XYZ file of C-alpha atoms in Angstrom:
412
model
C 0.000 0.000 0.000
C 2.844 2.395 0.847
C 4.473 1.694 -2.537
C 1.193 2.439 -4.289
C 0.796 5.666 -2.313
C 4.316 6.755 -3.249
C 3.720 6.141 -6.954
C 0.328 7.859 -6.777
C 1.854 10.935 -5.140
C 4.578 11.096 -7.778
C 2.024 10.807 -10.568
C 0.164 13.698 -8.943
C 3.435 15.634 -9.046
C 3.697 14.884 -12.771
C 0.114 16.077 -13.201
C 0.949 19.278 -11.323
C 3.941 19.821 -13.607
C 1.708 19.212 -16.636
C -0.879 21.734 -15.472
C 1.852 24.319 -14.861
C 3.287 23.776 -18.344
C -0.178 24.045 -19.927
C -0.928 27.238 -18.003
C 2.301 28.848 -19.202
C 1.824 27.616 -22.797
C -1.707 29.035 -22.910
C -0.486 32.407 -21.626
C 2.115 32.403 -24.411
C -0.522 31.250 -26.936
C 1.527 28.187 -27.896
C 0.427 24.547 -28.411
C 0.711 22.979 -24.969
C 1.263 19.477 -26.377
C 4.655 20.483 -27.759
C 5.630 22.240 -24.519
C 4.767 19.084 -22.560
C 6.894 16.886 -24.812
C 9.874 19.218 -24.361
C 9.440 19.281 -20.581
C 9.062 15.488 -20.553
C 12.320 15.163 -22.495
C 14.086 17.394 -19.993
C 12.702 15.480 -17.009
C 13.692 12.186 -18.610
C 17.285 13.245 -19.172
C 17.742 15.202 -15.924
C 16.723 12.286 -13.654
C 14.965 14.409 -11.022
C 15.205 12.270 -7.816
C 11.628 12.841 -6.641
C 10.284 11.660 -10.010
C 12.499 8.614 -10.573
C 9.970 6.068 -9.263
C 7.060 7.612 -11.146
C 9.112 7.723 -14.360
C 10.157 4.093 -13.920
C 6.525 3.055 -13.412
C 5.034 5.089 -16.264
C 7.699 4.227 -18.835
C 7.272 0.469 -18.528
C 6.077 -0.645 -21.945
C 2.965 -2.475 -20.733
C 1.974 0.403 -18.425
C 2.452 3.070 -21.115
C 0.579 0.984 -23.679
C -2.273 0.176 -21.289
C -2.714 3.762 -20.086
C -2.636 5.294 -23.562
C -4.710 2.730 -25.448
C -7.092 1.311 -22.836
C -7.689 4.432 -20.737
C -6.946 7.617 -22.648
C -7.743 6.660 -26.248
C -11.477 5.990 -25.658
C -11.673 9.269 -23.702
C -10.037 11.389 -26.389
C -11.819 9.753 -29.313
C -15.146 9.954 -27.508
C -14.681 13.607 -26.635
C -13.673 14.515 -30.200
C -16.635 12.748 -31.824
C -19.062 14.011 -29.186
C -18.261 17.587 -30.226
C -17.917 17.038 -33.969
C -21.142 18.201 -35.661
C -22.287 15.645 -38.199
C -23.402 18.517 -40.451
C -19.791 19.729 -40.659
C -18.594 16.200 -41.361
C -21.224 15.754 -44.069
C -20.107 19.003 -45.732
C -16.543 17.711 -45.940
C -17.320 14.026 -46.443
C -15.480 13.760 -49.761
C -12.023 14.856 -48.561
C -12.517 13.079 -45.218
C -13.327 9.743 -46.868
C -10.610 10.211 -49.489
C -7.943 10.804 -46.829
C -9.223 8.346 -44.225
C -9.472 5.423 -46.633
C -7.534 6.094 -49.830
C -4.874 8.216 -48.169
C -4.247 5.764 -45.337
C -3.984 2.712 -47.599
C -1.758 4.520 -50.110
C 0.499 5.811 -47.344
C 0.738 2.302 -45.898
C 1.811 0.813 -49.228
C 4.224 3.613 -50.172
C 5.997 3.707 -46.805
C 6.095 -0.085 -46.452
C 7.598 -0.661 -49.895
C 10.047 2.260 -49.560
C 11.334 1.037 -46.178
C 11.611 -2.547 -47.446
C 13.414 -1.703 -50.683
C 15.200 1.476 -49.615
C 16.286 0.710 -46.053
C 16.546 -3.053 -46.347
C 14.448 -3.858 -43.289
C 12.546 -7.189 -43.221
C 9.146 -7.177 -44.917
C 7.122 -7.706 -41.734
C 9.076 -4.924 -39.976
C 8.644 -2.550 -42.926
C 4.878 -2.914 -43.150
C 4.315 -2.964 -39.394
C 6.198 0.333 -39.240
C 4.238 1.618 -42.262
C 0.968 0.903 -40.461
C 2.134 2.960 -37.463
C 3.045 5.844 -39.760
C -0.081 5.771 -41.932
C -2.417 7.510 -39.494
C -2.578 11.038 -38.227
C -2.865 10.804 -34.462
C -6.151 12.350 -33.244
C -4.639 13.214 -29.873
C -1.849 15.284 -31.379
C -3.695 16.745 -34.357
C -6.854 17.831 -32.575
C -5.077 19.466 -29.645
C -2.578 21.344 -31.820
C -4.942 22.418 -34.598
C -7.608 23.691 -32.223
C -5.044 25.666 -30.247
C -3.957 27.385 -33.474
C -7.449 28.464 -34.516
C -7.295 26.728 -37.889
C -10.549 27.391 -39.835
C -13.613 25.176 -39.403
C -13.469 23.316 -42.721
C -9.820 22.360 -42.361
C -10.307 21.360 -38.714
C -13.281 19.185 -39.722
C -11.247 17.460 -42.436
C -8.246 16.781 -40.198
C -10.502 15.608 -37.342
C -12.576 13.380 -39.595
C -9.483 11.896 -41.213
C -7.825 11.315 -37.850
C -10.837 9.719 -36.205
C -11.417 7.184 -38.974
C -7.959 6.481 -40.328
C -6.607 5.634 -36.893
C -9.025 2.751 -36.782
C -7.842 1.648 -40.224
C -4.189 2.010 -39.204
C -4.743 -0.126 -36.097
C -6.299 -2.831 -38.278
C -3.361 -2.648 -40.723
C -0.969 -2.846 -37.764
C -2.645 -6.006 -36.449
C -2.650 -7.622 -39.882
C 0.981 -6.669 -40.619
C 2.459 -7.661 -37.275
C 0.534 -10.917 -36.825
C -0.770 -12.264 -40.133
C 1.387 -10.812 -42.923
C 3.891 -13.665 -43.342
C 1.272 -16.416 -43.205
C -0.906 -14.566 -45.735
C 2.065 -14.091 -48.080
C 2.757 -17.817 -48.017
C -0.851 -18.377 -49.149
C -0.360 -16.284 -52.299
C -3.471 -14.705 -53.786
C -5.626 -16.588 -51.323
C -3.723 -14.757 -48.607
C -4.604 -11.420 -50.195
C -8.258 -12.370 -50.072
C -7.947 -13.482 -46.443
C -6.274 -10.199 -45.558
C -9.051 -8.178 -47.191
C -11.718 -10.228 -45.390
C -9.962 -9.718 -42.048
C -9.695 -5.985 -42.726
C -13.417 -5.821 -43.496
C -14.232 -7.843 -40.377
C -12.271 -5.472 -38.128
C -13.677 -2.334 -39.759
C -17.315 -3.281 -40.347
C -17.515 -5.022 -36.976
C -16.346 -1.844 -35.258
C -18.867 0.241 -37.204
C -21.712 -2.135 -36.297
C -20.922 -2.235 -32.575
C -20.417 1.539 -32.452
C -23.698 2.176 -34.256
C -25.677 -0.142 -31.966
C -24.118 1.294 -28.799
C -24.573 4.885 -29.955
C -28.227 4.301 -30.809
C -29.030 2.446 -27.567
C -27.446 5.094 -25.347
C -29.151 7.860 -27.346
C -32.491 6.226 -26.574
C -31.487 5.719 -22.928
C -30.854 9.404 -22.227
C -34.327 10.268 -23.532
C -35.671 8.774 -20.288
C -33.762 11.210 -18.043
C -33.063 14.894 -17.615
C -30.234 14.470 -15.111
C -26.871 15.643 -16.414
C -24.635 13.843 -13.847
C -26.298 10.564 -14.792
C -26.073 11.343 -18.505
C -22.367 12.137 -18.142
C -21.984 8.734 -16.502
C -23.806 7.168 -19.447
C -21.392 8.858 -21.867
C -18.409 7.393 -20.002
C -19.995 3.956 -20.086
C -20.692 4.372 -23.795
C -17.126 5.242 -24.773
C -15.398 2.584 -22.684
C -18.116 0.025 -23.337
C -17.928 0.491 -27.115
C -14.165 0.121 -27.051
C -13.917 -2.956 -24.864
C -16.930 -4.768 -26.341
C -15.452 -4.304 -29.824
C -12.035 -5.487 -28.658
C -13.662 -8.516 -26.976
C -15.152 -9.539 -30.325
C -11.798 -8.888 -32.067
C -12.972 -5.946 -34.127
C -11.808 -2.331 -34.093
C -12.438 -0.606 -30.763
C -11.161 2.686 -32.192
C -13.756 2.655 -34.988
C -16.473 1.582 -32.531
C -15.794 4.557 -30.239
C -15.678 6.998 -33.167
C -19.031 5.801 -34.569
C -20.779 5.599 -31.185
C -19.551 9.069 -30.231
C -20.750 10.584 -33.501
C -24.224 9.107 -33.067
C -24.458 9.997 -29.377
C -23.134 13.540 -29.897
C -25.451 14.308 -32.791
C -28.563 12.115 -32.775
C -28.507 11.528 -29.001
C -27.977 15.174 -28.115
C -30.818 16.189 -30.426
C -33.424 13.781 -29.024
C -32.338 13.380 -25.411
C -30.188 16.229 -24.056
C -31.362 19.486 -22.543
C -29.230 22.595 -23.015
C -28.043 22.228 -19.402
C -26.897 18.668 -20.107
C -25.095 19.707 -23.304
C -23.168 22.444 -21.497
C -22.233 20.212 -18.568
C -21.308 17.146 -20.584
C -19.034 19.218 -22.821
C -17.443 20.908 -19.801
C -16.852 17.537 -18.125
C -15.102 16.071 -21.154
C -13.101 19.284 -21.646
C -11.559 18.758 -18.201
C -10.986 15.015 -18.651
C -9.325 15.451 -22.042
C -7.111 18.247 -20.729
C -5.833 15.951 -17.968
C -5.433 13.030 -20.385
C -3.579 15.130 -22.964
C -1.320 16.609 -20.297
C -0.161 13.201 -19.099
C 0.073 11.695 -22.596
C 2.472 14.253 -24.016
C 4.547 14.346 -20.836
C 4.773 10.548 -20.998
C 6.013 10.689 -24.600
C 8.884 12.872 -23.457
C 9.650 10.652 -20.464
C 9.589 7.444 -22.522
C 12.412 8.631 -24.778
C 14.999 7.789 -22.104
C 14.389 4.061 -22.712
C 15.194 4.171 -26.433
C 18.711 3.502 -27.736
C 19.457 5.745 -30.723
C 23.139 4.758 -31.024
C 24.347 4.294 -34.627
C 20.824 4.755 -35.996
C 20.976 8.367 -37.193
C 21.174 7.656 -40.948
C 18.302 5.185 -40.630
C 16.291 7.767 -38.683
C 16.861 10.561 -41.223
C 15.984 8.276 -44.141
C 12.806 7.075 -42.427
C 11.682 10.651 -41.701
C 12.094 11.528 -45.380
C 10.215 8.386 -46.437
C 7.308 9.092 -44.074
C 7.059 12.720 -45.223
C 7.153 11.660 -48.877
C 4.625 8.904 -48.262
C 2.197 11.307 -46.597
C 2.603 13.857 -49.401
C 2.126 11.381 -52.255
C -0.843 9.713 -50.564
C -2.575 12.992 -49.740
C -2.194 14.576 -53.166
C -3.161 11.350 -54.947
C -6.266 10.765 -52.798
C -7.461 14.368 -53.192
C -6.641 14.643 -56.906
C -10.198 13.784 -57.997
C -11.727 16.658 -55.979
C -12.216 19.691 -58.178
C -11.551 23.168 -56.773
C -9.948 21.842 -53.593
C -7.677 24.735 -52.527
C -3.961 24.083 -52.940
C -3.272 25.946 -49.676
C -5.528 23.504 -47.804
C -3.555 20.570 -49.207
C -0.308 22.110 -47.984
C -1.629 22.589 -44.439
C -3.343 19.185 -44.309
C -0.169 17.532 -45.542
C 2.119 19.197 -43.007
C -0.534 18.756 -40.311
C -0.458 14.961 -40.610
C 1.265 14.618 -37.252
C 2.165 11.340 -35.575
C 1.760 10.887 -31.845
C 1.098 8.709 -28.850
C -1.051 6.100 -30.599
C 1.874 5.152 -32.843
C 4.165 4.888 -29.818
C 1.699 2.859 -27.768
C 1.151 0.414 -30.623
C 4.903 0.065 -31.159
C 5.375 -0.647 -27.454
C 2.634 -3.281 -27.628
C 4.793 -5.439 -29.896
C 6.064 -8.495 -27.974
C 9.736 -8.627 -27.005
C 10.151 -11.593 -29.361
C 8.988 -9.590 -32.403
C 11.785 -9.399 -34.968
C 12.883 -5.801 -35.489
C 11.006 -4.441 -32.459
C 13.921 -2.204 -31.430
C 14.237 -0.723 -34.924
C 10.507 0.021 -34.972
C 10.678 1.700 -31.549
C 13.646 3.877 -32.513
C 12.095 4.976 -35.802
C 8.634 5.531 -34.328
C 9.884 7.671 -31.440
C 12.148 9.662 -33.763
C 9.359 10.428 -36.219
C 6.867 11.301 -33.477
C 9.361 13.754 -31.958
C 10.131 15.236 -35.388
C 6.416 15.477 -36.107
C 5.540 17.237 -32.863
C 8.567 19.506 -32.570
C 9.327 20.381 -36.201
C 5.937 20.115 -37.912
C 3.972 21.178 -34.822
C 6.057 24.302 -34.216
C 5.945 25.324 -37.867
C 2.176 24.889 -38.361
C 1.273 28.385 -37.175
C 3.628 30.286 -39.521
C 2.574 27.952 -42.350
C -1.115 28.724 -41.767
C -0.334 32.451 -41.809
C 1.761 32.130 -44.945
C -1.066 30.264 -46.666
C -3.425 33.074 -45.519
C -5.793 30.626 -43.848
C -6.846 32.848 -40.967
C -9.859 35.096 -40.463
C -11.422 36.667 -43.517
C -8.895 35.065 -45.878
C -10.472 31.658 -45.484
C -12.908 30.249 -47.993
C -15.621 28.802 -45.765
C -17.933 27.380 -48.388
C -18.556 23.662 -48.694
C -16.686 21.591 -51.193
């Protein structure tokens, strides 16, 4: 019990540090996610005595992976979909679907083949890494883009892409890391099996999310009690995720679909204005705490990664991932007429990687061939993404004249 109390107190200290960093970042009008990563890096390298035990506990692979994926991911996905108006998503459905499906699959293939042929890594390692790099992380993208005041249409596109393509990327990760070699040995039959498994994961997640979202929307019609309805929303998000995972389909997709239905259909038929205000305020607080710990944990985790003699591999992989994102984005959006070139530039550079990629990489078993290479490359690209791309987003948006009255706000 005393050990637990000590760890709990130290985690509270980390939370206090996070809140202080966020408060300062907000005063300076800077993305707090990047500030937290920098502070986490400093804490990880400085070895502050009072934080050693908390760092050791948090940076264990199974703890980091469990906290990020099982606890925080349903919270952050649920909050994002709860507040994403379906009308906005419908307006931008063409670019969202193009990026979430076509863009993700193209990026996966381009990065996987480039790493395999260009860097000489084993096939299973190349495509497992490609799956991690094929999604824009909703945690990183949503927090950074909203803090920068990027216009509604672009925010909707990046949110919609992030929410759906993360589910697809998780499915591709599971297929690549577990089934790829056996499917390859089966030849064309293996391709068919892979497609069927992909459809099972995706459609199963959609079905469970839709059923859960509808049932909970009907449930809140019976009550006008916002504390109870907030409790229902928590049960919905975690229930959708874990029920989907239990049936071996995509929990990420299930949460995204259930949250969209609950936040739009459910709020329309079953929430009073008081409930809407309070439920949004509740999830604002929860997501702030979750984000604060996530980005601090990314910085802390870096101390466990050995970058020795990997710098050329890291630089090459960063270039491959950037090129893969660019080619996939421009190819998937090429059929959309009158899609502004400036939007493509910002969406391309805003395809940040984050904690989901790291958590999935850490979930690989110790016996997985190439696990260390995947961890090194994933952490390097996430840090590059957050620090280089994240810090340069604001000047890029200004240069593209995508602020205020300069923005074209009509539907595509």
